[in-house]
Every structure is written in structure tokens, then in C-alpha cells.
C-alpha atoms as a printed R data frame, in Angstrom:
    type eleno elety resid chain resno       x       y       z
1   ATOM     1    CA   MET     A     1 117.532  59.453  40.729
2   ATOM     2    CA   TYR     A     2 113.831  59.466  41.630
3   ATOM     3    CA   LEU     A     3 114.723  59.641  45.308
4   ATOM     4    CA   ARG     A     4 117.115  62.506  44.687
5   ATOM     5    CA   SER     A     5 114.488  64.495  42.733
6   ATOM     6    CA   ALA     A     6 111.837  63.852  45.405
7   ATOM     7    CA   THR     A     7 114.195  64.981  48.172
8   ATOM     8    CA   PHE     A     8 115.033  68.147  46.248
9   ATOM     9    CA   PHE     A     9 111.327  68.847  45.603
10  ATOM    10    CA   ILE     A    10 110.379  68.346  49.297
11  ATOM    11    CA   ALA     A    11 113.276  70.576  50.414
12  ATOM    12    CA   PHE     A    12 112.139  73.224  47.924
13  ATOM    13    CA   LEU     A    13 108.529  73.109  49.238
14  ATOM    14    CA   LEU     A    14 109.657  73.322  52.875
15  ATOM    15    CA   HIS     A    15 111.827  76.287  52.046
16  ATOM    16    CA   LEU     A    16 108.963  78.000  50.168
17  ATOM    17    CA   ALA     A    17 106.257  77.235  52.786
18  ATOM    18    CA   PRO     A    18 106.782  80.352  54.983
19  ATOM    19    CA   CYS     A    19 106.416  82.542  51.887
20  ATOM    20    CA   LEU     A    20 103.011  81.041  51.117
21  ATOM    21    CA   ALA     A    21 101.418  81.878  54.495
22  ATOM    22    CA   ALA     A    22  98.978  84.822  54.433
23  ATOM    23    CA   GLU     A    23 100.124  86.153  57.830
24  ATOM    24    CA   SER     A    24 101.342  84.844  61.119
25  ATOM    25    CA   PHE     A    25  98.760  83.940  63.747
26  ATOM    26    CA   HIS     A    26  98.636  86.314  66.706
27  ATOM    27    CA   PRO     A    27  95.911  85.590  69.254
28  ATOM    28    CA   GLU     A    28  93.843  88.649  70.233
29  ATOM    29    CA   ILE     A    29  92.713  88.886  73.820
30  ATOM    30    CA   ALA     A    30  89.729  91.177  74.423
31  ATOM    31    CA   ASP     A    31  90.157  94.020  76.904
32  ATOM    32    CA   PRO     A    32  87.657  93.211  79.687
33  ATOM    33    CA   ILE     A    33  87.062  96.919  80.367
34  ATOM    34    CA   LEU     A    34  85.748  97.395  76.833
35  ATOM    35    CA   GLU     A    35  83.190  94.578  76.972
36  ATOM    36    CA   ASN     A    36  79.712  96.028  76.387
37  ATOM    37    CA   TRP     A    37  77.990  94.078  79.144
38  ATOM    38    CA   ARG     A    38  80.134  95.884  81.759
39  ATOM    39    CA   TRP     A    39  78.758  99.330  80.891
40  ATOM    40    CA   GLN     A    40  75.387 100.942  81.463
41  ATOM    41    CA   THR     A    41  73.920 104.154  80.092
42  ATOM    42    CA   PHE     A    42  72.056 106.467  82.451
43  ATOM    43    CA   PRO     A    43  69.496 108.645  80.663
44  ATOM    44    CA   GLN     A    44  69.451 110.935  83.724
45  ATOM    45    CA   LEU     A    45  72.929 112.171  82.705
46  ATOM    46    CA   GLU     A    46  72.092 112.828  79.069
47  ATOM    47    CA   GLY     A    47  71.809 116.521  78.349
48  ATOM    48    CA   PRO     A    48  72.539 118.300  81.659
49  ATOM    49    CA   GLY     A    49  76.220 118.918  80.823
50  ATOM    50    CA   PHE     A    50  78.100 116.467  83.033
51  ATOM    51    CA   ARG     A    51  81.194 118.134  84.602
52  ATOM    52    CA   ALA     A    52  82.502 116.130  87.585
53  ATOM    53    CA   VAL     A    53  81.793 113.085  89.754
54  ATOM    54    CA   ALA     A    54  82.453 112.108  93.385
55  ATOM    55    CA   GLU     A    55  81.479 109.205  95.642
56  ATOM    56    CA   ASP     A    56  80.632 109.917  99.284
57  ATOM    57    CA   ALA     A    57  81.297 107.784 102.371
58  ATOM    58    CA   ASP     A    58  77.847 106.133 102.081
59  ATOM    59    CA   GLY     A    59  78.417 105.023  98.465
60  ATOM    60    CA   ASN     A    60  76.202 107.692  96.874
61  ATOM    61    CA   VAL     A    61  77.538 108.967  93.553
62  ATOM    62    CA   TRP     A    62  77.310 112.723  92.986
63  ATOM    63    CA   PHE     A    63  77.419 114.366  89.543
64  ATOM    64    CA   ALA     A    64  78.146 118.039  88.871
65  ATOM    65    CA   THR     A    65  76.148 119.413  85.927
66  ATOM    66    CA   ASP     A    66  75.310 122.653  84.156
67  ATOM    67    CA   VAL     A    67  72.109 123.013  86.201
68  ATOM    68    CA   GLY     A    68  73.271 121.806  89.629
69  ATOM    69    CA   VAL     A    69  74.062 118.465  91.240
70  ATOM    70    CA   LYS     A    70  72.560 114.993  90.854
71  ATOM    71    CA   ARG     A    71  72.862 112.259  93.491
72  ATOM    72    CA   TYR     A    72  72.464 108.554  92.693
73  ATOM    73    CA   ASP     A    73  72.140 106.143  95.613
74  ATOM    74    CA   GLY     A    74  71.990 103.010  93.450
75  ATOM    75    CA   LEU     A    75  68.210 103.129  93.048
76  ATOM    76    CA   THR     A    76  67.037 106.732  93.108
77  ATOM    77    CA   TRP     A    77  68.190 109.928  91.399
78  ATOM    78    CA   THR     A    78  67.846 113.231  93.293
79  ATOM    79    CA   ASP     A    79  68.345 116.616  91.613
80  ATOM    80    CA   TYR     A    80  69.607 119.708  93.439
81  ATOM    81    CA   ALA     A    81  69.549 123.196  91.916
82  ATOM    82    CA   VAL     A    82  70.158 126.769  93.039
83  ATOM    83    CA   GLU     A    83  66.628 126.786  94.498
84  ATOM    84    CA   ASP     A    84  67.733 123.950  96.822
85  ATOM    85    CA   GLY     A    85  70.542 126.014  98.338
86  ATOM    86    CA   LEU     A    86  73.396 125.503  95.876
87  ATOM    87    CA   HIS     A    87  75.483 128.660  95.515
88  ATOM    88    CA   GLY     A    88  75.508 128.981  91.735
89  ATOM    89    CA   ALA     A    89  75.355 126.794  88.665
90  ATOM    90    CA   PRO     A    90  76.908 125.307  86.664
91  ATOM    91    CA   VAL     A    91  78.739 123.294  89.276
92  ATOM    92    CA   ASN     A    92  82.353 122.825  88.145
93  ATOM    93    CA   VAL     A    93  83.767 120.520  90.808
94  ATOM    94    CA   LEU     A    94  82.721 118.176  93.632
95  ATOM    95    CA   CYS     A    95  84.559 116.831  96.667
96  ATOM    96    CA   ALA     A    96  83.201 114.142  98.981
97  ATOM    97    CA   GLY     A    97  84.601 114.564 102.473
98  ATOM    98    CA   LYS     A    98  85.474 111.742 104.847
99  ATOM    99    CA   ASP     A    99  82.915 113.118 107.323
100 ATOM   100    CA   GLY     A   100  80.027 112.612 104.869
101 ATOM   101    CA   ARG     A   101  79.782 116.195 103.640
102 ATOM   102    CA   VAL     A   102  79.862 116.935  99.906
103 ATOM   103    CA   TRP     A   103  81.417 120.169  98.655
104 ATOM   104    CA   ALA     A   104  80.387 121.795  95.362
105 ATOM   105    CA   GLY     A   105  82.222 124.606  93.574
106 ATOM   106    CA   SER     A   106  80.744 126.933  90.945
107 ATOM   107    CA   ARG     A   107  81.601 130.322  89.466
108 ATOM   108    CA   ARG     A   108  79.752 131.888  92.415
109 ATOM   109    CA   GLY     A   109  81.590 130.042  95.210
110 ATOM   110    CA   ILE     A   110  81.359 126.931  97.387
111 ATOM   111    CA   SER     A   111  78.331 125.097  98.820
112 ATOM   112    CA   VAL     A   112  78.304 122.154 101.206
113 ATOM   113    CA   PHE     A   113  75.717 119.375 101.546
114 ATOM   114    CA   GLU     A   114  75.246 118.277 105.141
115 ATOM   115    CA   ASP     A   115  72.281 117.152 107.220
116 ATOM   116    CA   GLY     A   116  70.254 116.651 104.027
117 ATOM   117    CA   ALA     A   117  70.532 120.200 102.676
118 ATOM   118    CA   TRP     A   118  72.826 122.506 100.715
119 ATOM   119    CA   ARG     A   119  74.132 125.750 102.207
120 ATOM   120    CA   ARG     A   120  76.496 128.423 100.943
121 ATOM   121    CA   VAL     A   121  79.928 128.424 102.580
122 ATOM   122    CA   PHE     A   122  82.049 130.760 100.497
123 ATOM   123    CA   PRO     A   123  82.056 133.659  99.904
124 ATOM   124    CA   VAL     A   124  80.171 134.991 102.895
125 ATOM   125    CA   ASP     A   125  79.000 138.042 100.904
126 ATOM   126    CA   THR     A   126  76.433 137.001  98.283
127 ATOM   127    CA   ASN     A   127  77.388 139.864  95.928
128 ATOM   128    CA   ALA     A   128  80.892 138.576  95.233
129 ATOM   129    CA   ASP     A   129  81.537 135.983  92.530
130 ATOM   130    CA   TRP     A   130  84.454 133.659  93.181
131 ATOM   131    CA   THR     A   131  85.140 131.023  90.510
132 ATOM   132    CA   ILE     A   132  86.112 127.686  92.031
133 ATOM   133    CA   TRP     A   133  88.305 125.378  89.920
134 ATOM   134    CA   SER     A   134  89.137 122.613  92.398
135 ATOM   135    CA   ILE     A   135  88.269 121.378  95.883
136 ATOM   136    CA   ARG     A   136  90.262 118.840  97.907
137 ATOM   137    CA   GLU     A   137  90.130 117.621 101.485
138 ATOM   138    CA   ALA     A   138  93.407 117.330 103.406
139 ATOM   139    CA   SER     A   139  94.025 114.501 105.877
140 ATOM   140    CA   ASP     A   140  93.262 116.848 108.814
141 ATOM   141    CA   GLY     A   141  89.807 117.720 107.404
142 ATOM   142    CA   THR     A   142  90.885 121.090 106.013
143 ATOM   143    CA   ILE     A   143  89.255 121.966 102.693
144 ATOM   144    CA   TRP     A   144  91.525 123.463 100.033
145 ATOM   145    CA   SER     A   145  90.213 125.143  96.927
146 ATOM   146    CA   GLY     A   146  91.923 126.484  93.850
147 ATOM   147    CA   THR     A   147  90.343 129.665  92.524
148 ATOM   148    CA   ALA     A   148  91.078 132.190  89.790
149 ATOM   149    CA   ARG     A   149  92.723 134.513  92.352
150 ATOM   150    CA   GLY     A   150  94.602 132.105  94.620
151 ATOM   151    CA   ALA     A   151  94.125 129.229  97.075
152 ATOM   152    CA   LEU     A   152  91.385 129.137  99.689
153 ATOM   153    CA   CYS     A   153  91.718 127.178 102.923
154 ATOM   154    CA   ILE     A   154  88.618 126.375 105.003
155 ATOM   155    CA   MET     A   155  89.555 125.086 108.453
156 ATOM   156    CA   PRO     A   156  87.438 122.436 110.217
157 ATOM   157    CA   ASP     A   157  86.216 125.163 112.619
158 ATOM   158    CA   GLY     A   158  85.001 127.261 109.642
159 ATOM   159    CA   GLU     A   159  87.790 129.865 109.688
160 ATOM   160    CA   MET     A   160  88.919 130.841 106.178
161 ATOM   161    CA   CYS     A   161  92.246 132.054 104.900
162 ATOM   162    CA   TYR     A   162  93.356 132.941 101.401
163 ATOM   163    CA   PHE     A   163  96.762 132.595  99.771
164 ATOM   164    CA   THR     A   164  97.307 135.100  96.963
165 ATOM   165    CA   THR     A   165  99.623 137.738  95.530
166 ATOM   166    CA   GLU     A   166  99.977 141.244  96.969
167 ATOM   167    CA   ASP     A   167  98.224 142.762  93.925
168 ATOM   168    CA   CYS     A   168  95.192 140.459  94.273
169 ATOM   169    CA   ALA     A   169  95.030 140.904  98.039
170 ATOM   170    CA   ILE     A   170  94.612 144.672  97.711
171 ATOM   171    CA   GLY     A   171  91.357 144.277  95.771
172 ATOM   172    CA   LEU     A   172  90.163 141.193  97.651
173 ATOM   173    CA   ARG     A   173  90.403 142.906 101.038
174 ATOM   174    CA   VAL     A   174  87.749 145.340  99.785
175 ATOM   175    CA   ILE     A   175  85.446 142.539  98.539
176 ATOM   176    CA   ALA     A   176  86.035 140.127 101.451
177 ATOM   177    CA   PRO     A   177  87.436 141.954 104.517
178 ATOM   178    CA   TRP     A   178  86.339 139.103 106.815
179 ATOM   179    CA   MET     A   179  89.008 136.727 105.488
180 ATOM   180    CA   THR     A   180  92.644 136.331 106.562
181 ATOM   181    CA   TYR     A   181  95.106 136.813 103.662
182 ATOM   182    CA   PHE     A   182  98.564 135.352 103.221
183 ATOM   183    CA   ILE     A   183 100.821 136.830 100.536
184 ATOM   184    CA   VAL     A   184 102.795 134.325  98.491
């Protein structure tokens, strides 16, 4: 009878054991991307209104900001503003070309950094504002830009054409008669 009672008691405890556990063990594996030692804060980017980033063919990292563009070569920060040849600020978008040039788009138009300096590329007339929302380089070296009025194409030889609606083209031909327009 003692053996029978002991067997019943052990069976009862084994049956009750899962109910007594606080919770099941589930190992937690840390996400390596979220580990603090992998990240670094750059005080140079605090405050200027960071907007976009691009890396050029030489490994320089370019940052678009409210006041212009910043370049970081891994050791040194260099600031570029409108006084340095940028065509407008804030700079909304950056595009690093395969040929080493860096393109910057603002509400005033497009600038390009080549041979150590910025120069205005678009629009040719300094009185016209032309908000640039995106800049991409095609595989043939053509630069494409999305704007508030349509799509701009800058050919490798510098020729520019604009894809827009008939209504927009009527007004744009007055502002920029030097450009070729395609109605879409």
C-alpha cells in the first residue's frame, strides 16, 4: 500500500510540474546591428538639418543639410555652402556618379562637384527656381532628376531635355527656352 501511495504521489507531482513553472525558457539572441559599440555619433551632423547621404567612388561620404553639403573623407569634415558655388540651400538630395562627380539638388536647381569645386548646372538662368526632388544616374551616365514639374534628363554631353505635360511646357518654354521639351 505504501508503494501504491508513493507511485500515485509521484505521478501527481509529475503531472502538476508543468503548471508550477513560471514561464518557458526562450533564449534571446541580440541583434548585432543594435549593439552600441557598432555605432558612432558625429557632432558635425548635429543641428544642420540632415537630409540625404551619398558615398562617392573614392569612399568620401557626402551629407545634404539645411545649409549646404558636408563631405567626410574618414578623417576630415569639409563644409560647402552657397558661397562655395552650390546653387541653393537647403540641399534636398545627393547623387554620387560613377565618374567621381557628386550632384546636389535644392529648391533652386542642380549643382555638380567636380575638379574640387561646385558649379551650377541647372537651370541655366539664375532667376528661375526649379525644385529638385530626386537625382539618379543611369548606366549610360545620363543624369535623371525628378522635379515638381516633370522629369529632367542631363545627357553626358551636357544637353538637357525635359519630360512634362503640355500645360507645364507652355509656361516652361517661357522660363527656359534653351531646353528641349517632350510632352508625356
